[in-house]
Amino acid sequence: MQNKTRTALIAYAFLAPALILLAVFTFYPVIYGSYLGFTEYKAAQFAAGEAPRFIGVQNFIALFQDELFLKGLWNSIKYIAIVPALQIAALAIAVAVNRKLPFMAFFRAAYYVPVITSIATAAVMWDWIFQKEGTLNWVLQGLHIINSNSAFGWLNNEHTAIWALMLVTFWRGFGYYMVLYMGGLQAVPEEVEEAAYLDGATPFQTFWLVIVPMMRPTLLLCSLLSTFAAIRVLDEVVALTPGGGPLNSTYTALMYVYQKAFDGFNFDYGMASAAGLIIAVIGIGLSIVQFRLNREGEERA
């Protein structure tokens, strides 16, 4: 056996365990779940041992005629508005805490604490903050933005509930993306920055024209991750506004999937899979847009 063939076989032997796990726990569920989207498959069929019944695109037609799903889909798309604010803030703080100054390690750890805080604990804290007599209204009254008569519960108002949840998502995700951006910043060679300063560039010009272009892979990764996280938001919705908030103002597309598949007595796996497919297609479409924007930026640079 030639050395090249032997090396390839050894490489595949090392990769085999990971590939088998991926095939069983990732690829198969994705393929089978996609197939279920085109079938009628409910709990009664599952209990009776019956196979899913292929019905074509009927699930998708029913979904686009379901006002609750459309409301959830619109709220999920609206949730993406948090992505630019989250990324800009995380990058700005990453630049600030990436300096070699006293107590920077403390600030880095402090910003990361929300990432490792459980959603149950965070929900208790934020629910108290958003109450009518909570911290947020107390601060706004102190700043004379509202008075005691106009105070309201932020999670009980159909116009503010989803924005309140976005603030919680911002708080929980901020530290995670800050760490990723710090990794990107530390990968930029110091010699490049020093050369820019020697050429007369200001700190802002050095950051915007030298560092940011070199961080494009990190920027793209963080944008993709936060976009997918936004369109698949569920934890904050379930923990803080069970049922989808006032007038379903916080009801999201993934909550629809969860309720169809596992909540109550629906157990409609076909509809849940079809709704999941629609969310996946939207996520893939947004990813393609971001890849193209990133490529155009690289070509212009």
PDB file of C-alpha atoms in Angstrom:
ATOM      1  CA  MET A   1       0.000   0.000   0.000  1.00  0.00           C
ATOM      2  CA  GLN A   2       1.395   3.385  -0.956  1.00  0.00           C
ATOM      3  CA  ASN A   3       2.246   5.857   1.781  1.00  0.00           C
ATOM      4  CA  LYS A   4      -0.260   8.394   0.408  1.00  0.00           C
ATOM      5  CA  THR A   5      -3.149   5.903   0.570  1.00  0.00           C
ATOM      6  CA  ARG A   6      -2.122   4.744   4.034  1.00  0.00           C
ATOM      7  CA  THR A   7      -2.027   8.339   5.284  1.00  0.00           C
ATOM      8  CA  ALA A   8      -5.496   8.988   3.864  1.00  0.00           C
ATOM      9  CA  LEU A   9      -6.919   5.849   5.520  1.00  0.00           C
ATOM     10  CA  ILE A  10      -5.418   6.801   8.880  1.00  0.00           C
ATOM     11  CA  ALA A  11      -6.905  10.285   8.544  1.00  0.00           C
ATOM     12  CA  TYR A  12     -10.365   8.862   7.769  1.00  0.00           C
ATOM     13  CA  ALA A  13     -10.034   6.453  10.711  1.00  0.00           C
ATOM     14  CA  PHE A  14      -9.468   9.391  13.064  1.00  0.00           C
ATOM     15  CA  LEU A  15     -12.373  11.316  11.520  1.00  0.00           C
ATOM     16  CA  ALA A  16     -14.777   8.371  11.548  1.00  0.00           C
ATOM     17  CA  PRO A  17     -16.041   8.674  15.179  1.00  0.00           C
ATOM     18  CA  ALA A  18     -16.879  12.363  14.753  1.00  0.00           C
ATOM     19  CA  LEU A  19     -18.473  11.759  11.338  1.00  0.00           C
ATOM     20  CA  ILE A  20     -20.622   8.930  12.710  1.00  0.00           C
ATOM     21  CA  LEU A  21     -21.850  11.125  15.564  1.00  0.00           C
ATOM     22  CA  LEU A  22     -22.598  13.949  13.123  1.00  0.00           C
ATOM     23  CA  ALA A  23     -24.466  11.590  10.825  1.00  0.00           C
ATOM     24  CA  VAL A  24     -26.601  10.145  13.650  1.00  0.00           C
ATOM     25  CA  PHE A  25     -27.310  13.262  15.684  1.00  0.00           C
ATOM     26  CA  THR A  26     -27.159  16.057  13.070  1.00  0.00           C
ATOM     27  CA  PHE A  27     -27.510  14.975   9.437  1.00  0.00           C
ATOM     28  CA  TYR A  28     -30.196  12.318   9.967  1.00  0.00           C
ATOM     29  CA  PRO A  29     -32.464  14.543  12.150  1.00  0.00           C
ATOM     30  CA  VAL A  30     -32.127  17.385   9.631  1.00  0.00           C
ATOM     31  CA  ILE A  31     -32.968  15.175   6.635  1.00  0.00           C
ATOM     32  CA  TYR A  32     -35.800  13.328   8.392  1.00  0.00           C
ATOM     33  CA  GLY A  33     -37.193  16.560   9.859  1.00  0.00           C
ATOM     34  CA  SER A  34     -37.170  18.143   6.407  1.00  0.00           C
ATOM     35  CA  TYR A  35     -39.079  15.148   5.044  1.00  0.00           C
ATOM     36  CA  LEU A  36     -41.653  15.400   7.850  1.00  0.00           C
ATOM     37  CA  GLY A  37     -42.438  18.934   6.704  1.00  0.00           C
ATOM     38  CA  PHE A  38     -44.080  17.416   3.637  1.00  0.00           C
ATOM     39  CA  THR A  39     -46.100  14.841   5.571  1.00  0.00           C
ATOM     40  CA  GLU A  40     -49.040  14.525   7.913  1.00  0.00           C
ATOM     41  CA  TYR A  41     -47.659  13.052  11.101  1.00  0.00           C
ATOM     42  CA  LYS A  42     -49.328  13.435  14.470  1.00  0.00           C
ATOM     43  CA  ALA A  43     -49.060  11.846  17.883  1.00  0.00           C
ATOM     44  CA  ALA A  44     -51.879   9.375  17.151  1.00  0.00           C
ATOM     45  CA  GLN A  45     -50.018   8.059  14.108  1.00  0.00           C
ATOM     46  CA  PHE A  46     -46.813   7.842  16.110  1.00  0.00           C
ATOM     47  CA  ALA A  47     -48.558   5.929  18.927  1.00  0.00           C
ATOM     48  CA  ALA A  48     -50.157   3.542  16.419  1.00  0.00           C
ATOM     49  CA  GLY A  49     -46.840   2.907  14.722  1.00  0.00           C
ATOM     50  CA  GLU A  50     -48.080   4.366  11.426  1.00  0.00           C
ATOM     51  CA  ALA A  51     -45.683   5.961   8.989  1.00  0.00           C
ATOM     52  CA  PRO A  52     -45.961   9.652   8.074  1.00  0.00           C
ATOM     53  CA  ARG A  53     -48.370  10.298   5.178  1.00  0.00           C
ATOM     54  CA  PHE A  54     -46.895  12.347   2.321  1.00  0.00           C
ATOM     55  CA  ILE A  55     -49.118  15.366   1.526  1.00  0.00           C
ATOM     56  CA  GLY A  56     -46.812  17.575  -0.544  1.00  0.00           C
ATOM     57  CA  VAL A  57     -46.851  21.291   0.292  1.00  0.00           C
ATOM     58  CA  GLN A  58     -50.174  21.311   2.165  1.00  0.00           C
ATOM     59  CA  ASN A  59     -48.450  22.078   5.459  1.00  0.00           C
ATOM     60  CA  PHE A  60     -46.766  25.131   3.954  1.00  0.00           C
ATOM     61  CA  ILE A  61     -50.044  26.385   2.458  1.00  0.00           C
ATOM     62  CA  ALA A  62     -51.723  25.970   5.849  1.00  0.00           C
ATOM     63  CA  LEU A  63     -48.892  27.803   7.576  1.00  0.00           C
ATOM     64  CA  PHE A  64     -49.126  30.850   5.301  1.00  0.00           C
ATOM     65  CA  GLN A  65     -52.877  30.942   6.003  1.00  0.00           C
ATOM     66  CA  ASP A  66     -52.323  30.746   9.760  1.00  0.00           C
ATOM     67  CA  GLU A  67     -52.324  34.243  11.263  1.00  0.00           C
ATOM     68  CA  LEU A  68     -50.586  33.022  14.416  1.00  0.00           C
ATOM     69  CA  PHE A  69     -47.633  31.654  12.441  1.00  0.00           C
ATOM     70  CA  LEU A  70     -47.407  34.812  10.319  1.00  0.00           C
ATOM     71  CA  LYS A  71     -47.458  36.914  13.492  1.00  0.00           C
ATOM     72  CA  GLY A  72     -44.682  34.776  14.963  1.00  0.00           C
ATOM     73  CA  LEU A  73     -42.657  34.937  11.755  1.00  0.00           C
ATOM     74  CA  TRP A  74     -42.947  38.723  11.637  1.00  0.00           C
ATOM     75  CA  ASN A  75     -41.871  39.003  15.291  1.00  0.00           C
ATOM     76  CA  SER A  76     -38.851  36.759  14.585  1.00  0.00           C
ATOM     77  CA  ILE A  77     -37.837  38.950  11.645  1.00  0.00           C
ATOM     78  CA  LYS A  78     -38.390  42.058  13.783  1.00  0.00           C
ATOM     79  CA  TYR A  79     -36.087  40.525  16.383  1.00  0.00           C
ATOM     80  CA  ILE A  80     -33.181  40.743  13.923  1.00  0.00           C
ATOM     81  CA  ALA A  81     -33.163  44.494  14.618  1.00  0.00           C
ATOM     82  CA  ILE A  82     -31.159  43.675  17.740  1.00  0.00           C
ATOM     83  CA  VAL A  83     -28.229  42.336  15.665  1.00  0.00           C
ATOM     84  CA  PRO A  84     -26.577  45.633  14.522  1.00  0.00           C
ATOM     85  CA  ALA A  85     -26.854  47.234  17.970  1.00  0.00           C
ATOM     86  CA  LEU A  86     -25.484  44.109  19.641  1.00  0.00           C
ATOM     87  CA  GLN A  87     -22.526  43.786  17.276  1.00  0.00           C
ATOM     88  CA  ILE A  88     -21.541  47.459  17.377  1.00  0.00           C
ATOM     89  CA  ALA A  89     -21.697  47.571  21.175  1.00  0.00           C
ATOM     90  CA  ALA A  90     -19.785  44.287  21.583  1.00  0.00           C
ATOM     91  CA  LEU A  91     -17.038  45.456  19.206  1.00  0.00           C
ATOM     92  CA  ALA A  92     -16.743  48.840  20.942  1.00  0.00           C
ATOM     93  CA  ILE A  93     -16.404  47.257  24.385  1.00  0.00           C
ATOM     94  CA  ALA A  94     -13.973  44.636  23.032  1.00  0.00           C
ATOM     95  CA  VAL A  95     -11.741  47.476  21.818  1.00  0.00           C
ATOM     96  CA  ALA A  96     -12.030  49.176  25.222  1.00  0.00           C
ATOM     97  CA  VAL A  97     -11.182  46.119  27.342  1.00  0.00           C
ATOM     98  CA  ASN A  98      -8.454  44.897  24.981  1.00  0.00           C
ATOM     99  CA  ARG A  99      -6.110  47.558  26.343  1.00  0.00           C
ATOM    100  CA  LYS A 100      -3.332  46.763  28.810  1.00  0.00           C
ATOM    101  CA  LEU A 101      -4.715  48.749  31.722  1.00  0.00           C
ATOM    102  CA  PRO A 102      -5.317  47.890  35.396  1.00  0.00           C
ATOM    103  CA  PHE A 103      -8.482  45.911  36.254  1.00  0.00           C
ATOM    104  CA  MET A 104      -9.195  44.991  32.601  1.00  0.00           C
ATOM    105  CA  ALA A 105      -9.433  41.307  33.563  1.00  0.00           C
ATOM    106  CA  PHE A 106     -12.170  42.209  36.046  1.00  0.00           C
ATOM    107  CA  PHE A 107     -14.178  44.117  33.440  1.00  0.00           C
ATOM    108  CA  ARG A 108     -13.810  41.281  30.895  1.00  0.00           C
ATOM    109  CA  ALA A 109     -15.116  38.793  33.447  1.00  0.00           C
ATOM    110  CA  ALA A 110     -17.922  41.125  34.524  1.00  0.00           C
ATOM    111  CA  TYR A 111     -19.162  41.576  30.953  1.00  0.00           C
ATOM    112  CA  TYR A 112     -19.126  37.802  30.456  1.00  0.00           C
ATOM    113  CA  VAL A 113     -21.185  36.970  33.559  1.00  0.00           C
ATOM    114  CA  PRO A 114     -24.587  37.334  31.756  1.00  0.00           C
ATOM    115  CA  VAL A 115     -23.500  34.672  29.236  1.00  0.00           C
ATOM    116  CA  ILE A 116     -23.155  32.038  31.953  1.00  0.00           C
ATOM    117  CA  THR A 117     -26.225  33.170  33.898  1.00  0.00           C
ATOM    118  CA  SER A 118     -29.109  30.725  33.518  1.00  0.00           C
ATOM    119  CA  ILE A 119     -32.202  31.966  31.727  1.00  0.00           C
ATOM    120  CA  ALA A 120     -34.314  31.152  34.801  1.00  0.00           C
ATOM    121  CA  THR A 121     -32.224  33.423  37.010  1.00  0.00           C
ATOM    122  CA  ALA A 122     -32.114  36.126  34.354  1.00  0.00           C
ATOM    123  CA  ALA A 123     -35.889  35.910  33.911  1.00  0.00           C
ATOM    124  CA  VAL A 124     -36.537  36.503  37.622  1.00  0.00           C
ATOM    125  CA  MET A 125     -34.238  39.526  37.626  1.00  0.00           C
ATOM    126  CA  TRP A 126     -35.547  41.109  34.420  1.00  0.00           C
ATOM    127  CA  ASP A 127     -39.164  40.426  35.307  1.00  0.00           C
ATOM    128  CA  TRP A 128     -38.633  42.466  38.462  1.00  0.00           C
ATOM    129  CA  ILE A 129     -36.894  45.227  36.485  1.00  0.00           C
ATOM    130  CA  PHE A 130     -39.731  45.467  33.945  1.00  0.00           C
ATOM    131  CA  GLN A 131     -42.591  45.516  36.446  1.00  0.00           C
ATOM    132  CA  LYS A 132     -44.697  48.637  36.925  1.00  0.00           C
ATOM    133  CA  GLU A 133     -42.986  49.246  40.269  1.00  0.00           C
ATOM    134  CA  GLY A 134     -39.641  47.933  38.935  1.00  0.00           C
ATOM    135  CA  THR A 135     -36.197  49.416  38.484  1.00  0.00           C
ATOM    136  CA  LEU A 136     -36.665  50.608  34.921  1.00  0.00           C
ATOM    137  CA  ASN A 137     -39.686  52.763  35.734  1.00  0.00           C
ATOM    138  CA  TRP A 138     -37.929  54.004  38.889  1.00  0.00           C
ATOM    139  CA  VAL A 139     -34.948  55.190  36.788  1.00  0.00           C
ATOM    140  CA  LEU A 140     -37.192  56.797  34.146  1.00  0.00           C
ATOM    141  CA  GLN A 141     -39.146  58.609  36.834  1.00  0.00           C
ATOM    142  CA  GLY A 142     -35.890  59.808  38.375  1.00  0.00           C
ATOM    143  CA  LEU A 143     -34.898  61.232  34.971  1.00  0.00           C
ATOM    144  CA  HIS A 144     -38.387  62.852  34.656  1.00  0.00           C
ATOM    145  CA  ILE A 145     -39.057  60.938  31.420  1.00  0.00           C
ATOM    146  CA  ILE A 146     -42.247  59.429  32.851  1.00  0.00           C
ATOM    147  CA  ASN A 147     -44.256  60.050  36.011  1.00  0.00           C
ATOM    148  CA  SER A 148     -45.868  57.633  38.440  1.00  0.00           C
ATOM    149  CA  ASN A 149     -49.232  57.883  36.661  1.00  0.00           C
ATOM    150  CA  SER A 150     -47.806  56.868  33.274  1.00  0.00           C
ATOM    151  CA  ALA A 151     -45.679  53.992  34.616  1.00  0.00           C
ATOM    152  CA  PHE A 152     -46.585  50.565  33.233  1.00  0.00           C
ATOM    153  CA  GLY A 153     -45.355  47.002  33.162  1.00  0.00           C
ATOM    154  CA  TRP A 154     -43.073  46.726  30.147  1.00  0.00           C
ATOM    155  CA  LEU A 155     -43.811  43.045  29.595  1.00  0.00           C
ATOM    156  CA  ASN A 156     -47.567  43.604  29.911  1.00  0.00           C
ATOM    157  CA  ASN A 157     -47.742  46.197  27.155  1.00  0.00           C
ATOM    158  CA  GLU A 158     -48.179  44.941  23.590  1.00  0.00           C
ATOM    159  CA  HIS A 159     -46.079  47.816  22.209  1.00  0.00           C
ATOM    160  CA  THR A 160     -43.054  47.394  24.516  1.00  0.00           C
ATOM    161  CA  ALA A 161     -42.950  43.692  25.409  1.00  0.00           C
ATOM    162  CA  ILE A 162     -40.856  42.556  22.436  1.00  0.00           C
ATOM    163  CA  TRP A 163     -38.424  45.469  22.830  1.00  0.00           C
ATOM    164  CA  ALA A 164     -38.015  44.528  26.481  1.00  0.00           C
ATOM    165  CA  LEU A 165     -37.155  40.969  25.421  1.00  0.00           C
ATOM    166  CA  MET A 166     -34.652  42.328  22.916  1.00  0.00           C
ATOM    167  CA  LEU A 167     -32.938  44.163  25.768  1.00  0.00           C
ATOM    168  CA  VAL A 168     -32.636  40.875  27.653  1.00  0.00           C
ATOM    169  CA  THR A 169     -31.178  39.201  24.553  1.00  0.00           C
ATOM    170  CA  PHE A 170     -28.735  42.092  24.195  1.00  0.00           C
ATOM    171  CA  TRP A 171     -27.678  41.683  27.834  1.00  0.00           C
ATOM    172  CA  ARG A 172     -27.234  37.900  27.518  1.00  0.00           C
ATOM    173  CA  GLY A 173     -25.336  37.919  24.204  1.00  0.00           C
ATOM    174  CA  PHE A 174     -23.185  40.977  24.679  1.00  0.00           C
ATOM    175  CA  GLY A 175     -20.318  39.289  26.561  1.00  0.00           C
ATOM    176  CA  TYR A 176     -20.167  36.306  24.205  1.00  0.00           C
ATOM    177  CA  TYR A 177     -19.591  38.434  21.112  1.00  0.00           C
ATOM    178  CA  MET A 178     -17.203  40.689  23.027  1.00  0.00           C
ATOM    179  CA  VAL A 179     -14.940  37.679  23.656  1.00  0.00           C
ATOM    180  CA  LEU A 180     -15.044  36.700  19.970  1.00  0.00           C
ATOM    181  CA  TYR A 181     -14.139  40.242  18.943  1.00  0.00           C
ATOM    182  CA  MET A 182     -11.302  40.300  21.456  1.00  0.00           C
ATOM    183  CA  GLY A 183      -9.907  37.188  19.792  1.00  0.00           C
ATOM    184  CA  GLY A 184     -10.118  38.941  16.422  1.00  0.00           C
ATOM    185  CA  LEU A 185      -8.424  42.061  17.760  1.00  0.00           C
ATOM    186  CA  GLN A 186      -5.570  40.108  19.318  1.00  0.00           C
ATOM    187  CA  ALA A 187      -4.971  38.333  15.999  1.00  0.00           C
ATOM    188  CA  VAL A 188      -4.112  41.660  14.339  1.00  0.00           C
ATOM    189  CA  PRO A 189      -0.287  42.029  14.406  1.00  0.00           C
ATOM    190  CA  GLU A 190       0.914  44.980  16.477  1.00  0.00           C
ATOM    191  CA  GLU A 191       3.401  45.814  13.710  1.00  0.00           C
ATOM    192  CA  VAL A 192       0.510  46.664  11.394  1.00  0.00           C
ATOM    193  CA  GLU A 193      -0.923  49.181  13.861  1.00  0.00           C
ATOM    194  CA  GLU A 194       2.526  50.666  14.502  1.00  0.00           C
ATOM    195  CA  ALA A 195       3.111  51.040  10.770  1.00  0.00           C
ATOM    196  CA  ALA A 196      -0.226  52.857  10.398  1.00  0.00           C
ATOM    197  CA  TYR A 197       0.701  55.273  13.198  1.00  0.00           C
ATOM    198  CA  LEU A 198       4.122  55.883  11.634  1.00  0.00           C
ATOM    199  CA  ASP A 199       2.356  56.769   8.376  1.00  0.00           C
ATOM    200  CA  GLY A 200       0.430  59.466  10.251  1.00  0.00           C
ATOM    201  CA  ALA A 201      -2.913  57.720  10.729  1.00  0.00           C
ATOM    202  CA  THR A 202      -5.063  58.764  13.683  1.00  0.00           C
ATOM    203  CA  PRO A 203      -6.323  56.109  16.157  1.00  0.00           C
ATOM    204  CA  PHE A 204      -9.765  56.187  14.511  1.00  0.00           C
ATOM    205  CA  GLN A 205      -8.286  55.881  10.985  1.00  0.00           C
ATOM    206  CA  THR A 206      -6.098  53.003  12.161  1.00  0.00           C
ATOM    207  CA  PHE A 207      -9.091  51.211  13.633  1.00  0.00           C
ATOM    208  CA  TRP A 208     -11.513  51.843  10.764  1.00  0.00           C
ATOM    209  CA  LEU A 209      -9.146  51.496   7.777  1.00  0.00           C
ATOM    210  CA  VAL A 210      -6.681  48.903   9.082  1.00  0.00           C
ATOM    211  CA  ILE A 211      -8.071  46.857  11.973  1.00  0.00           C
ATOM    212  CA  VAL A 212     -11.713  46.480  10.907  1.00  0.00           C
ATOM    213  CA  PRO A 213     -10.850  45.153   7.391  1.00  0.00           C
ATOM    214  CA  MET A 214      -8.500  42.610   8.959  1.00  0.00           C
ATOM    215  CA  MET A 215     -11.304  41.469  11.261  1.00  0.00           C
ATOM    216  CA  ARG A 216     -13.779  40.706   8.475  1.00  0.00           C
ATOM    217  CA  PRO A 217     -13.863  36.938   9.205  1.00  0.00           C
ATOM    218  CA  THR A 218     -14.690  37.630  12.874  1.00  0.00           C
ATOM    219  CA  LEU A 219     -17.275  40.259  11.919  1.00  0.00           C
ATOM    220  CA  LEU A 220     -18.925  37.829   9.516  1.00  0.00           C
ATOM    221  CA  LEU A 221     -18.934  35.001  12.060  1.00  0.00           C
ATOM    222  CA  CYS A 222     -20.479  37.159  14.798  1.00  0.00           C
ATOM    223  CA  SER A 223     -23.087  38.584  12.413  1.00  0.00           C
ATOM    224  CA  LEU A 224     -24.114  35.106  11.273  1.00  0.00           C
ATOM    225  CA  LEU A 225     -24.301  33.717  14.796  1.00  0.00           C
ATOM    226  CA  SER A 226     -26.323  36.637  16.138  1.00  0.00           C
ATOM    227  CA  THR A 227     -28.696  36.621  13.150  1.00  0.00           C
ATOM    228  CA  PHE A 228     -29.444  32.920  13.596  1.00  0.00           C
ATOM    229  CA  ALA A 229     -29.827  33.402  17.347  1.00  0.00           C
ATOM    230  CA  ALA A 230     -32.273  36.264  16.783  1.00  0.00           C
ATOM    231  CA  ILE A 231     -34.481  34.470  14.298  1.00  0.00           C
ATOM    232  CA  ARG A 232     -34.521  31.351  16.521  1.00  0.00           C
ATOM    233  CA  VAL A 233     -35.187  33.203  19.770  1.00  0.00           C
ATOM    234  CA  LEU A 234     -37.243  31.163  22.231  1.00  0.00           C
ATOM    235  CA  ASP A 235     -35.718  31.061  25.736  1.00  0.00           C
ATOM    236  CA  GLU A 236     -36.429  34.672  26.626  1.00  0.00           C
ATOM    237  CA  VAL A 237     -39.947  34.482  25.190  1.00  0.00           C
ATOM    238  CA  VAL A 238     -40.903  31.344  27.132  1.00  0.00           C
ATOM    239  CA  ALA A 239     -39.256  32.484  30.369  1.00  0.00           C
ATOM    240  CA  LEU A 240     -40.559  36.065  30.468  1.00  0.00           C
ATOM    241  CA  THR A 241     -43.766  36.024  28.433  1.00  0.00           C
ATOM    242  CA  PRO A 242     -45.201  32.485  28.513  1.00  0.00           C
ATOM    243  CA  GLY A 243     -47.805  32.094  25.816  1.00  0.00           C
ATOM    244  CA  GLY A 244     -46.426  34.887  23.642  1.00  0.00           C
ATOM    245  CA  GLY A 245     -47.120  38.008  25.681  1.00  0.00           C
ATOM    246  CA  PRO A 246     -50.063  40.442  25.413  1.00  0.00           C
ATOM    247  CA  LEU A 247     -51.942  39.939  22.099  1.00  0.00           C
ATOM    248  CA  ASN A 248     -49.135  37.579  20.983  1.00  0.00           C
ATOM    249  CA  SER A 249     -46.824  40.574  20.712  1.00  0.00           C
ATOM    250  CA  THR A 250     -43.789  38.423  21.622  1.00  0.00           C
ATOM    251  CA  TYR A 251     -44.925  35.238  19.918  1.00  0.00           C
ATOM    252  CA  THR A 252     -42.114  34.007  17.646  1.00  0.00           C
ATOM    253  CA  ALA A 253     -41.898  31.495  14.821  1.00  0.00           C
ATOM    254  CA  LEU A 254     -39.841  29.063  16.891  1.00  0.00           C
ATOM    255  CA  MET A 255     -42.434  29.250  19.664  1.00  0.00           C
ATOM    256  CA  TYR A 256     -44.986  28.152  17.080  1.00  0.00           C
ATOM    257  CA  VAL A 257     -42.757  25.176  16.227  1.00  0.00           C
ATOM    258  CA  TYR A 258     -42.360  24.288  19.888  1.00  0.00           C
ATOM    259  CA  GLN A 259     -46.077  24.489  20.615  1.00  0.00           C
ATOM    260  CA  LYS A 260     -47.043  22.490  17.531  1.00  0.00           C
ATOM    261  CA  ALA A 261     -44.581  19.718  18.315  1.00  0.00           C
ATOM    262  CA  PHE A 262     -44.448  19.476  22.101  1.00  0.00           C
ATOM    263  CA  ASP A 263     -46.908  21.776  23.876  1.00  0.00           C
ATOM    264  CA  GLY A 264     -50.510  21.050  24.850  1.00  0.00           C
ATOM    265  CA  PHE A 265     -52.181  18.318  22.830  1.00  0.00           C
ATOM    266  CA  ASN A 266     -51.130  19.443  19.347  1.00  0.00           C
ATOM    267  CA  PHE A 267     -48.255  17.062  18.632  1.00  0.00           C
ATOM    268  CA  ASP A 268     -48.429  17.950  14.950  1.00  0.00           C
ATOM    269  CA  TYR A 269     -44.927  17.011  13.898  1.00  0.00           C
ATOM    270  CA  GLY A 270     -45.592  17.634  10.219  1.00  0.00           C
ATOM    271  CA  MET A 271     -46.670  21.249  10.712  1.00  0.00           C
ATOM    272  CA  ALA A 272     -43.875  21.852  13.224  1.00  0.00           C
ATOM    273  CA  SER A 273     -41.279  20.525  10.771  1.00  0.00           C
ATOM    274  CA  ALA A 274     -42.676  22.644   7.937  1.00  0.00           C
ATOM    275  CA  ALA A 275     -42.525  25.772  10.117  1.00  0.00           C
ATOM    276  CA  GLY A 276     -38.961  24.874  11.085  1.00  0.00           C
ATOM    277  CA  LEU A 277     -38.043  24.542   7.416  1.00  0.00           C
ATOM    278  CA  ILE A 278     -39.384  28.023   6.670  1.00  0.00           C
ATOM    279  CA  ILE A 279     -37.305  29.476   9.517  1.00  0.00           C
ATOM    280  CA  ALA A 280     -34.226  27.623   8.226  1.00  0.00           C
ATOM    281  CA  VAL A 281     -34.740  28.911   4.676  1.00  0.00           C
ATOM    282  CA  ILE A 282     -35.020  32.507   5.946  1.00  0.00           C
ATOM    283  CA  GLY A 283     -31.871  32.031   8.022  1.00  0.00           C
ATOM    284  CA  ILE A 284     -29.961  30.615   5.045  1.00  0.00           C
ATOM    285  CA  GLY A 285     -31.176  33.498   2.855  1.00  0.00           C
ATOM    286  CA  LEU A 286     -29.943  36.072   5.374  1.00  0.00           C
ATOM    287  CA  SER A 287     -26.605  34.226   5.594  1.00  0.00           C
ATOM    288  CA  ILE A 288     -26.176  34.380   1.817  1.00  0.00           C
ATOM    289  CA  VAL A 289     -26.824  38.146   1.910  1.00  0.00           C
ATOM    290  CA  GLN A 290     -24.208  38.584   4.632  1.00  0.00           C
ATOM    291  CA  PHE A 291     -21.648  36.481   2.732  1.00  0.00           C
ATOM    292  CA  ARG A 292     -22.205  38.587  -0.395  1.00  0.00           C
ATOM    293  CA  LEU A 293     -21.909  41.865   1.506  1.00  0.00           C
ATOM    294  CA  ASN A 294     -18.702  40.608   3.103  1.00  0.00           C
ATOM    295  CA  ARG A 295     -17.281  39.552  -0.270  1.00  0.00           C
ATOM    296  CA  GLU A 296     -18.141  42.914  -1.840  1.00  0.00           C
ATOM    297  CA  GLY A 297     -16.420  44.644   1.081  1.00  0.00           C
ATOM    298  CA  GLU A 298     -13.287  42.542   0.544  1.00  0.00           C
ATOM    299  CA  GLU A 299     -13.240  43.375  -3.167  1.00  0.00           C
ATOM    300  CA  ARG A 300     -13.542  47.093  -2.461  1.00  0.00           C
ATOM    301  CA  ALA A 301     -10.804  46.989   0.220  1.00  0.00           C
TER     302      ALA A 301
END
